[in-house]
CSV table of C-alpha atoms and ligand atoms in Angstrom, one decimal:
chain,number,residue,atom,x,y,z
A,1,MET,CA,32.7,-1.5,131.5
A,2,LYS,CA,35.7,-2.8,129.7
A,3,HIS,CA,37.1,-6.2,130.1
A,4,ARG,CA,40.5,-7.3,128.9
A,5,THR,CA,40.3,-8.5,125.4
A,6,PRO,CA,43.6,-9.3,123.8
A,7,LEU,CA,42.8,-9.6,120.3
A,8,LEU,CA,42.6,-10.8,118.0
A,9,PRO,CA,41.7,-11.2,116.0
A,10,PRO,CA,41.9,-12.2,114.8
A,11,PHE,CA,45.2,-14.3,112.7
A,12,LEU,CA,43.9,-16.6,113.6
A,13,VAL,CA,42.1,-15.9,113.6
A,14,VAL,CA,44.1,-14.0,111.7
A,15,LEU,CA,44.0,-10.6,110.3
A,16,MET,CA,40.7,-8.9,109.8
A,17,PHE,CA,39.5,-6.4,112.0
A,18,THR,CA,36.8,-7.5,114.3
A,19,ALA,CA,35.8,-4.8,116.7
A,20,VAL,CA,35.5,-6.4,120.1
A,21,GLY,CA,32.3,-5.6,121.9
A,22,CYS,CA,32.5,-5.3,125.7
A,23,GLY,CA,30.1,-5.7,128.5
A,24,ASN,CA,27.1,-6.3,126.4
A,25,THR,CA,23.9,-7.8,127.9
A,26,THR,CA,22.4,-9.0,124.7
A,27,THR,CA,22.4,-12.6,123.6
A,28,ASP,CA,25.5,-12.3,121.5
A,29,LEU,CA,27.9,-14.4,123.5
A,30,SER,CA,30.5,-13.8,120.8
A,31,ASP,CA,31.0,-10.3,122.1
A,32,ALA,CA,31.3,-11.4,125.7
A,33,VAL,CA,34.4,-13.4,125.4
A,34,PRO,CA,37.9,-12.6,124.2
A,35,THR,CA,38.3,-13.0,120.5
A,36,ARG,CA,41.2,-12.8,118.1
A,37,ASN,CA,41.5,-10.8,115.0
A,38,GLU,CA,40.1,-13.1,112.4
A,39,ASN,CA,40.9,-11.2,109.2
A,40,GLU,CA,44.6,-10.8,109.4
A,41,PRO,CA,46.8,-12.3,106.7
A,42,PRO,CA,47.4,-16.0,107.1
A,43,VAL,CA,50.6,-17.1,108.6
A,44,ILE,CA,52.6,-19.3,106.3
A,45,ASP,CA,53.3,-22.8,107.5
A,46,ASP,CA,56.9,-23.8,108.3
A,47,THR,CA,56.8,-27.2,106.7
A,48,ASN,CA,54.7,-27.3,103.5
A,49,GLY,CA,54.3,-23.7,102.4
A,50,LEU,CA,50.6,-23.6,103.2
A,51,PRO,CA,49.0,-21.2,105.7
A,52,VAL,CA,48.5,-22.4,109.2
A,53,LEU,CA,45.7,-21.4,111.5
A,54,PRO,CA,47.0,-20.6,115.0
A,55,VAL,CA,44.5,-21.9,117.6
A,56,HIS,CA,44.0,-22.0,121.3
A,57,GLY,CA,41.4,-23.7,123.4
A,58,TYR,CA,40.8,-26.4,126.1
A,59,ARG,CA,41.1,-30.1,125.7
A,60,GLY,CA,38.3,-31.6,127.7
A,61,GLY,CA,36.2,-28.5,128.1
A,62,GLU,CA,36.7,-25.1,129.5
A,63,PHE,CA,37.1,-24.9,133.3
A,64,THR,CA,37.8,-28.6,133.5
A,65,GLY,CA,40.1,-29.3,130.5
A,66,GLU,CA,43.7,-28.6,129.7
A,67,PRO,CA,44.4,-25.3,127.9
A,68,TYR,CA,46.6,-25.3,124.8
A,69,VAL,CA,48.0,-23.1,122.1
A,70,GLY,CA,49.2,-24.3,118.7
A,71,VAL,CA,48.6,-24.4,115.0
A,72,LEU,CA,46.4,-26.2,112.6
A,73,PRO,CA,48.3,-26.7,109.3
A,74,GLY,CA,46.8,-26.3,105.9
A,75,GLY,CA,46.4,-29.5,103.9
A,76,GLU,CA,44.3,-31.3,101.3
A,77,GLY,CA,41.0,-30.9,103.2
A,78,GLY,CA,41.7,-27.3,103.9
A,79,LEU,CA,43.0,-27.8,107.4
A,80,ASP,CA,44.7,-30.9,108.6
A,81,PRO,CA,43.9,-31.6,112.3
A,82,ASP,CA,46.0,-34.8,112.1
A,83,ARG,CA,49.1,-32.7,111.7
A,84,SER,CA,48.2,-30.2,114.4
A,85,VAL,CA,50.8,-29.0,116.8
A,86,VAL,CA,49.3,-28.1,120.2
A,87,LEU,CA,51.2,-27.3,123.4
A,88,THR,CA,49.8,-27.4,126.9
A,89,ARG,CA,51.1,-25.5,129.9
A,90,SER,CA,53.4,-28.3,130.8
A,91,ASP,CA,54.7,-28.5,127.2
A,92,LEU,CA,55.5,-24.8,127.6
A,93,GLU,CA,57.0,-25.3,131.0
A,94,LEU,CA,54.5,-23.0,132.6
A,95,SER,CA,53.3,-23.4,136.1
A,96,GLY,CA,49.6,-23.5,136.9
A,97,GLU,CA,47.0,-25.8,135.4
A,98,GLN,CA,43.7,-24.1,134.6
A,99,GLU,CA,45.0,-20.7,133.6
A,100,HIS,CA,44.0,-19.9,130.0
A,101,LEU,CA,46.4,-19.9,127.1
A,102,MET,CA,45.6,-17.5,124.2
A,103,VAL,CA,47.4,-16.7,121.0
A,104,MET,CA,47.3,-12.9,120.9
A,105,ASP,CA,49.1,-12.7,117.5
A,106,ALA,CA,51.7,-14.4,115.4
A,107,GLY,CA,54.6,-13.5,113.2
A,108,ASP,CA,58.3,-14.3,112.6
A,109,LEU,CA,59.8,-12.2,115.4
A,110,ASP,CA,63.4,-13.4,115.2
A,111,GLY,CA,63.6,-13.6,111.4
A,112,ASP,CA,64.4,-17.3,111.2
A,113,GLY,CA,61.6,-17.9,108.7
A,114,HIS,CA,59.4,-19.8,111.3
A,115,THR,CA,56.2,-18.3,112.6
A,116,ASP,CA,56.3,-17.5,116.3
A,117,LEU,CA,53.2,-17.2,118.6
A,118,ILE,CA,52.7,-14.4,121.1
A,119,VAL,CA,50.7,-15.9,123.9
A,120,ASP,CA,48.7,-14.6,126.9
A,121,ALA,CA,49.2,-17.2,129.6
A,122,GLN,CA,47.2,-15.3,132.2
A,123,ASP,CA,50.2,-14.7,134.4
A,124,GLY,CA,52.1,-12.9,131.7
A,125,GLY,CA,52.9,-12.5,128.1
A,126,TYR,CA,55.1,-15.0,126.4
A,127,ILE,CA,56.6,-16.0,123.0
A,128,VAL,CA,56.5,-19.5,121.8
A,129,TRP,CA,59.2,-19.8,119.1
A,130,GLY,CA,58.4,-21.5,115.9
A,131,GLY,CA,60.6,-24.2,114.4
A,132,PRO,CA,60.7,-26.5,111.3
A,133,GLN,CA,58.0,-28.7,112.9
A,134,GLY,CA,55.9,-25.8,114.3
A,135,PRO,CA,55.8,-24.0,117.6
A,136,VAL,CA,57.9,-25.6,120.5
A,137,GLY,CA,58.3,-25.0,124.2
A,138,PRO,CA,59.4,-23.7,126.5
A,139,ALA,CA,57.5,-20.4,126.4
A,140,VAL,CA,59.8,-17.4,126.9
A,141,PRO,CA,58.4,-14.6,129.1
A,142,LEU,CA,58.2,-11.2,127.5
A,143,PRO,CA,59.0,-8.4,130.0
A,144,TRP,CA,57.5,-5.9,127.6
A,145,LEU,CA,54.2,-7.7,127.4
A,146,SER,CA,52.4,-7.3,130.7
A,147,VAL,CA,49.0,-9.0,130.8
A,148,ASP,CA,48.6,-8.9,134.6
A,149,HIS,CA,50.2,-5.7,135.8
A,150,PRO,CA,49.4,-5.1,139.5
A,151,ASP,CA,47.9,-1.8,138.7
A,152,GLY,CA,45.7,-3.4,136.1
A,153,MET,CA,47.8,-2.4,133.1
A,154,GLY,CA,47.2,-5.1,130.6
A,155,ALA,CA,48.1,-5.4,127.0
A,156,ILE,CA,44.8,-5.4,125.3
A,157,SER,CA,46.1,-5.2,121.8
A,158,LEU,CA,49.0,-6.0,119.6
A,159,ALA,CA,49.9,-5.2,116.0
A,160,VAL,CA,52.5,-7.3,114.4
A,161,GLY,CA,54.2,-6.3,111.1
A,162,ASP,CA,57.1,-4.5,109.5
A,163,MET,CA,56.0,-0.9,110.4
A,164,ASN,CA,59.4,0.8,109.7
A,165,GLY,CA,60.1,-1.0,106.5
A,166,ASP,CA,63.5,-2.5,107.4
A,167,GLY,CA,62.5,-6.1,106.7
A,168,ASP,CA,62.2,-7.1,110.4
A,169,THR,CA,58.9,-7.8,112.0
A,170,ASP,CA,58.0,-5.2,114.6
A,171,VAL,CA,55.3,-5.2,117.4
A,172,ALA,CA,53.2,-2.3,118.5
A,173,VAL,CA,51.5,-2.7,121.9
A,174,LEU,CA,48.6,-0.7,123.3
A,175,ASP,CA,48.2,-1.1,127.0
A,176,SER,CA,45.3,0.1,129.0
A,177,LEU,CA,44.7,0.6,132.7
A,178,MET,CA,41.5,-1.3,133.4
A,179,GLY,CA,38.9,-0.7,136.0
A,180,THR,CA,39.4,3.0,136.6
A,181,PRO,CA,37.4,5.9,135.2
A,182,THR,CA,40.7,7.6,134.1
A,183,TYR,CA,41.3,5.3,131.1
A,184,GLU,CA,45.0,5.6,131.4
A,185,TRP,CA,46.9,3.9,128.6
A,186,GLU,CA,50.4,3.7,127.1
A,187,SER,CA,51.6,2.5,123.8
A,188,THR,CA,55.0,1.3,122.6
A,189,PHE,CA,56.7,0.4,119.4
A,190,HIS,CA,59.2,-2.5,119.6
A,191,HIS,CA,61.6,-2.8,116.6
A,192,GLY,CA,62.4,-6.3,115.3
A,193,PRO,CA,64.3,-8.4,115.2
A,194,PHE,CA,63.8,-9.9,118.7
A,195,ASP,CA,66.5,-12.1,120.2
A,196,ARG,CA,65.7,-15.5,121.6
A,197,GLU,CA,65.1,-14.0,125.0
A,198,GLY,CA,62.4,-11.9,123.4
A,199,THR,CA,64.2,-8.6,123.7
A,200,PRO,CA,63.5,-6.2,120.8
A,201,ALA,CA,66.3,-4.4,118.9
A,202,ALA,CA,64.9,-1.1,120.2
A,203,THR,CA,61.8,0.3,121.9
A,204,GLU,CA,60.2,3.7,121.7
A,205,ASP,CA,57.0,5.4,122.5
A,206,LEU,CA,54.2,5.0,120.0
A,207,PRO,CA,52.3,8.3,119.5
A,208,LEU,CA,48.6,7.6,119.3
A,209,PRO,CA,45.6,10.0,119.3
A,210,ASP,CA,44.3,11.1,122.7
A,211,ASP,CA,41.3,8.9,122.6
A,212,ALA,CA,43.1,5.6,122.1
A,213,ASP,CA,42.1,4.5,125.6
A,214,ASP,CA,39.2,2.4,124.5
A,215,ALA,CA,40.8,1.2,121.3
A,216,THR,CA,42.8,-1.7,119.8
A,217,VAL,CA,45.4,-1.6,117.1
A,218,ARG,CA,45.7,-3.6,113.9
A,219,ALA,CA,48.5,-3.6,111.3
A,220,PHE,CA,47.6,-3.3,107.6
A,221,ASP,CA,49.1,-1.7,104.6
A,222,ALA,CA,46.9,1.3,103.8
A,223,ASP,CA,48.8,2.7,100.9
A,224,GLY,CA,50.8,0.0,99.3
A,225,ASP,CA,54.3,1.1,100.3
A,226,ALA,CA,56.8,-1.0,102.3
A,227,TYR,CA,55.5,0.2,105.7
A,228,GLU,CA,52.7,-1.5,107.5
A,229,ASP,CA,50.2,1.1,108.7
A,230,LEU,CA,48.0,1.0,111.8
A,231,LEU,CA,44.3,1.0,112.1
A,232,LEU,CA,43.2,2.2,115.5
A,233,VAL,CA,39.9,0.5,116.2
A,234,ARG,CA,38.0,2.5,118.7
A,235,GLY,CA,35.7,0.6,121.1
A,236,ALA,CA,32.3,1.8,122.0
A,237,ASP,CA,30.7,-1.3,123.4
A,238,GLU,CA,28.6,-2.5,120.5
A,239,SER,CA,27.8,0.8,118.9
A,240,PRO,CA,29.4,1.6,115.6
A,241,VAL,CA,32.3,4.0,115.9
A,242,SER,CA,34.8,5.4,113.5
A,243,HIS,CA,38.4,4.1,113.4
A,244,VAL,CA,41.6,5.9,112.6
A,245,VAL,CA,44.1,5.1,109.9
A,246,LEU,CA,47.7,6.0,110.9
A,247,ARG,CA,50.5,6.0,108.4
A,248,SER,CA,53.8,4.4,109.0
A,249,GLY,CA,57.2,5.4,107.6
A,250,PRO,CA,60.9,4.8,108.0
A,251,GLU,CA,60.6,6.3,111.5
A,252,GLY,CA,58.0,3.7,112.5
A,253,PRO,CA,54.2,3.7,113.0
A,254,ALA,CA,51.8,6.5,113.6
A,255,GLN,CA,53.7,9.2,111.8
A,256,GLU,CA,50.6,10.8,110.4
A,257,ILE,CA,46.8,10.5,110.7
A,258,VAL,CA,45.4,9.6,107.3
A,259,GLY,CA,41.8,9.9,108.4
A,260,ASP,CA,38.8,8.3,110.0
A,261,THR,CA,36.4,5.8,108.7
A,262,ALA,CA,32.7,6.2,108.9
A,263,PRO,CA,31.2,4.5,112.0
A,264,GLY,CA,31.1,0.7,111.7
A,265,HIS,CA,31.2,-2.5,113.7
A,266,GLU,CA,33.5,-4.7,111.6
A,267,HIS,CA,36.6,-4.1,109.4
A,268,VAL,CA,38.7,-6.0,106.9
A,269,ALA,CA,41.4,-4.8,104.6
A,270,GLY,CA,42.0,-6.3,101.2
A,271,ASP,CA,42.4,-5.4,97.5
A,272,VAL,CA,38.9,-5.8,96.3
A,273,ASP,CA,39.4,-3.9,93.0
A,274,GLY,CA,42.7,-5.5,92.1
A,275,ASP,CA,44.7,-2.3,91.7
A,276,GLY,CA,47.4,-3.5,94.0
A,277,SER,CA,46.6,-1.3,97.0
A,278,THR,CA,44.7,-2.3,100.1
A,279,ASP,CA,41.1,-1.2,100.4
A,280,LEU,CA,39.3,-0.8,103.7
A,281,LEU,CA,35.9,-2.4,104.2
A,282,VAL,CA,33.5,-1.5,107.0
A,283,GLY,CA,30.6,-3.6,108.1
A,284,VAL,CA,27.6,-2.0,109.8
A,285,SER,CA,25.2,-4.6,111.2
A,286,GLY,CA,22.4,-2.2,112.0
A,287,ILE,CA,21.7,-4.0,115.3
A,288,PRO,CA,21.4,-1.4,118.0
A,289,ASN,CA,23.2,-1.5,121.3
A,290,ASN,CA,20.5,-1.8,123.9
A,291,GLU,CA,22.6,-0.6,126.8
A,292,PRO,CA,22.0,2.8,128.4
A,293,GLY,CA,23.9,5.6,126.8
A,294,HIS,CA,23.7,4.4,123.2
A,295,ASP,CA,21.3,5.7,120.7
A,296,ASP,CA,21.9,3.6,117.6
A,297,GLU,CA,18.9,2.7,115.5
A,298,LEU,CA,17.8,-0.6,114.0
A,299,HIS,CA,18.4,-0.7,110.2
A,300,PRO,CA,19.4,-3.2,107.5
A,301,GLY,CA,23.1,-4.1,107.6
A,302,TYR,CA,25.5,-2.9,104.9
A,303,VAL,CA,29.2,-3.1,103.9
A,304,ASP,CA,31.0,0.1,102.9
A,305,THR,CA,34.2,-0.1,100.7
A,306,TYR,CA,36.8,2.6,100.8
A,307,LEU,CA,38.9,2.1,97.6
A,308,ALA,CA,42.4,3.0,98.5
A,309,GLY,CA,43.8,6.2,96.9
A,310,GLU,CA,44.6,9.7,97.8
A,311,GLY,CA,42.1,11.0,100.3
A,312,TYR,CA,40.1,7.9,100.1
A,313,LEU,CA,38.7,8.1,103.6
A,314,ASP,CA,37.1,11.5,102.7
A,315,ALA,CA,35.4,10.0,99.6
A,316,GLU,CA,31.9,8.5,99.7
A,317,PRO,CA,32.3,4.7,100.3
A,318,VAL,CA,30.7,2.2,97.9
A,319,ARG,CA,27.9,0.6,99.8
A,320,VAL,CA,26.5,-2.9,99.3
A,321,ASP,CA,23.5,-4.2,101.2
A,322,ARG,CA,21.0,-7.0,100.5
A,323,ASP,CA,19.1,-4.9,98.1
A,324,THR,CA,22.1,-4.4,95.9
A,325,GLU,CA,21.7,-6.2,92.6
A,326,GLY,CA,23.1,-9.7,92.8
A,327,VAL,CA,23.2,-10.0,96.6
A,328,PRO,CA,20.9,-12.8,97.8
A,329,GLY,CA,18.0,-11.9,100.0
A,330,ALA,CA,16.5,-8.5,100.7
A,331,ALA,CA,17.5,-5.7,103.0
A,332,GLU,CA,15.4,-5.6,106.1
A,333,ASP,CA,15.8,-4.3,109.7
A,334,GLY,CA,17.7,-6.7,111.8
A,335,ASP,CA,19.1,-8.7,108.9
A,336,GLY,CA,22.5,-8.4,110.5
A,337,PHE,CA,24.3,-8.3,107.1
A,338,GLY,CA,27.9,-7.5,107.6
A,339,ASN,CA,28.0,-8.7,111.2
A,340,GLY,CA,31.3,-10.4,110.6
A,341,LEU,CA,33.6,-9.9,107.6
A,342,LEU,CA,36.5,-12.0,106.1
A,343,VAL,CA,38.6,-11.2,103.1
A,344,GLY,CA,40.4,-13.5,100.6
A,345,ASP,CA,40.4,-14.4,96.9
A,346,VAL,CA,37.8,-17.2,96.7
A,347,ASP,CA,37.2,-17.4,92.9
A,348,GLY,CA,40.8,-17.2,92.1
A,349,ASP,CA,40.8,-14.2,89.8
A,350,GLY,CA,43.5,-12.4,91.7
A,351,ILE,CA,41.1,-10.0,93.3
A,352,ASP,CA,40.1,-10.2,96.9
A,353,ASP,CA,36.5,-11.2,97.7
A,354,VAL,CA,34.6,-10.8,101.0
A,355,VAL,CA,32.5,-13.1,103.1
A,356,ALA,CA,29.9,-11.1,105.0
A,357,MET,CA,28.0,-12.9,107.8
A,358,THR,CA,24.3,-12.4,107.8
A,359,GLY,CA,21.8,-12.6,110.7
A,360,PRO,CA,19.0,-12.4,111.6
A,361,TYR,CA,20.3,-10.2,114.3
A,362,PHE,CA,23.4,-11.8,115.9
A,363,ASP,CA,22.7,-15.3,114.6
A,364,ARG,CA,25.1,-15.3,111.7
A,365,SER,CA,23.0,-18.1,110.2
A,366,THR,CA,24.4,-17.6,106.7
A,367,ALA,CA,27.7,-16.5,105.1
A,368,THR,CA,27.3,-14.3,102.0
A,369,LEU,CA,30.2,-14.3,99.5
A,370,LEU,CA,30.6,-11.0,97.6
A,371,LEU,CA,33.0,-11.0,94.7
A,372,GLY,CA,35.6,-8.3,94.2
A,373,GLY,CA,36.2,-7.0,90.6
A,374,ALA,CA,37.5,-4.1,88.7
A,375,GLU,CA,34.8,-1.9,90.1
A,376,GLY,CA,35.4,-3.2,93.7
A,377,LEU,CA,32.9,-5.0,95.7
A,378,THR,CA,29.5,-5.2,94.0
A,379,GLY,CA,26.7,-7.7,94.4
A,380,GLU,CA,27.7,-9.5,91.2
A,381,GLY,CA,28.0,-13.2,91.7
A,382,GLY,CA,26.9,-13.1,95.3
A,383,VAL,CA,26.1,-16.4,96.9
A,384,THR,CA,25.2,-17.6,100.3
A,385,VAL,CA,26.3,-20.6,102.3
A,386,PRO,CA,24.2,-21.9,105.2
A,387,VAL,CA,26.2,-22.0,108.5
A,388,PRO,CA,26.2,-25.5,109.8
A,389,SER,CA,24.7,-26.2,113.2
A,390,SER,CA,26.8,-27.7,115.9
A,391,ASP,CA,26.0,-29.3,119.2
A,392,LEU,CA,29.0,-27.3,120.5
A,393,GLY,CA,27.5,-23.8,119.9
A,394,ASN,CA,26.9,-21.4,117.1
A,395,MET,CA,29.5,-21.3,114.3
A,396,HIS,CA,30.9,-18.0,113.2
A,397,HIS,CA,33.3,-16.6,110.8
A,398,HIS,CA,36.8,-17.7,111.7
A,399,ALA,CA,39.3,-17.4,108.8
A,400,LEU,CA,39.5,-17.1,105.0
A,401,ALA,CA,42.8,-18.2,103.4
A,402,ASP,CA,44.0,-20.7,100.8
A,403,TYR,CA,44.7,-23.6,103.2
A,404,ASN,CA,45.0,-26.3,100.5
A,405,GLY,CA,47.1,-24.2,98.1
A,406,ASP,CA,44.8,-24.5,95.1
A,407,GLY,CA,44.6,-20.7,94.5
A,408,HIS,CA,41.1,-20.4,96.1
A,409,ALA,CA,40.6,-19.0,99.6
A,410,ASP,CA,38.9,-21.5,101.9
A,411,LEU,CA,36.4,-20.5,104.5
A,412,VAL,CA,36.7,-21.6,108.1
A,413,LEU,CA,33.8,-21.4,110.4
A,414,SER,CA,34.0,-22.5,114.0
A,415,THR,CA,32.5,-22.3,117.5
A,416,ALA,CA,35.9,-21.5,118.9
A,417,GLU,CA,35.8,-18.7,121.6
A,418,ARG,CA,32.1,-18.0,120.9
A,419,SER,CA,30.7,-20.0,123.8
A,420,ILE,CA,31.5,-19.2,127.4
A,421,TYR,CA,30.9,-22.7,128.7
A,422,ARG,CA,32.2,-24.7,125.8
A,423,GLU,CA,32.9,-28.4,126.0
A,424,ALA,CA,35.0,-28.4,122.8
A,425,ASP,CA,35.4,-26.4,119.7
A,426,ALA,CA,34.0,-27.4,116.3
A,427,TYR,CA,35.4,-26.4,113.0
A,428,ALA,CA,33.9,-26.5,109.4
A,429,VAL,CA,36.0,-25.8,106.3
A,430,PHE,CA,34.4,-24.9,103.0
A,431,LEU,CA,36.9,-25.2,100.1
A,432,GLY,CA,36.8,-22.2,97.8
A,433,GLY,CA,36.5,-22.7,94.0
A,434,PRO,CA,35.6,-20.8,90.8
A,435,ASP,CA,32.0,-20.7,91.8
A,436,GLY,CA,32.5,-20.0,95.5
A,437,PHE,CA,31.7,-22.6,98.1
A,438,ALA,CA,29.5,-25.7,98.2
A,439,ASP,CA,26.5,-25.7,100.5
A,440,GLU,CA,28.0,-28.3,102.7
A,441,PRO,CA,31.4,-28.1,104.4
A,442,ASP,CA,34.2,-30.2,102.9
A,443,THR,CA,35.8,-30.9,106.3
A,444,VAL,CA,34.3,-30.9,109.8
A,445,PHE,CA,36.2,-31.7,113.0
A,446,THR,CA,36.5,-30.8,116.6
A,447,ASN,CA,39.5,-30.0,118.8
A,448,GLU,CA,39.1,-33.1,120.8
A,449,GLY,CA,41.5,-35.0,118.7
A,450,LEU,CA,44.2,-32.3,118.4
B,501,CA,CA1,60.6,-17.1,114.1
B,502,CA,CA1,60.8,-3.5,111.1
B,503,CA,CA1,38.3,-12.9,93.6
B,504,CA,CA1,41.8,-23.4,98.6
């Protein structure tokens, strides 16, 4: 059964494409709680030109603490918790105390150059406008973003980007009617810019394929033109499923179906061969879904790359697993390779690289760096980083962006959102360099001091 998973994400968790598993009964708590889209492009800080990491959580522990949303700015150590801007419900002038706050996505919706946060506040969807010092209250309710419709219609997914190429940031919303066997859904395209009341310049229907009921949407540029395209990420609990690339144009998103990917669990988009167009990478962990109705088989994990180009989704992807030359370790059943992907240029050669989390199973105990190059993603130069242990839960892939501005993407691991009964969230930042990452994180902190 589905639960509501605004997602994410992942900019923040930012823009990669993490398929959100639902209703699983395995030990992977990460798939039992809402997550954001972690591989989306970093949001640029309003104050020092470095990326910021939008965050949400609880001060003082979930269920007992105070929920907040905000941003962690980039800085010398990768992320600068001392300069964080976090806002509680009272800062946002929202009623209620314990209701969660969650950043669903971020972007400059009013075109003033400051990053704005789209927030699920449990009783509705809101925008928190950005300013020169970061996000500020009060939160402004968004009538077009229902997260608690009386009939169960809740926005499960947003895509933020300029999909009609006019220079203004747009928002595509996929709503789904939960808790019924009918899987009703509706989808809308809101043109930017948005005024300070959150009203879009125009709104129209977003035509999606008939089976979008169990899906989420992500924005990414599939063909290198001025229009951000959509990836419709189908959900199938934890089983690998294919996802649909939809081309955008002057008329907006979903003008044409480009094609389907092969079945996978995880997605990121980046230019891993340096030709200027965005490639699509699909991680297949090989860990079977043990719920009834699924027949996936246990196998070694792998990462498939679809190098962008005409008809690229029809071409055979380039596959990397742990038996590929240069990749540390050896492919084996249950290795969970590719169970979590992030993309960014770590070695600073101008070509995107990939961090693939590795098991065993759902453990994500190591992060494997795979370097991009003229031939795309190969095993060449692959290195692994041990994932630090934390009293606050298992760390997982969170973000990969150049937070200290030295030209090398930095890896953020965290416990955020991966523990249901968390007391606090822990973060570890590995600064990127010409040789990848050090074995130990450069910065470790928790959200208690934010
Ligand atoms: Ca703004
Ligand atoms: Ca636009
Ligand atoms: Ca690179
Ligand atoms: Ca860096």
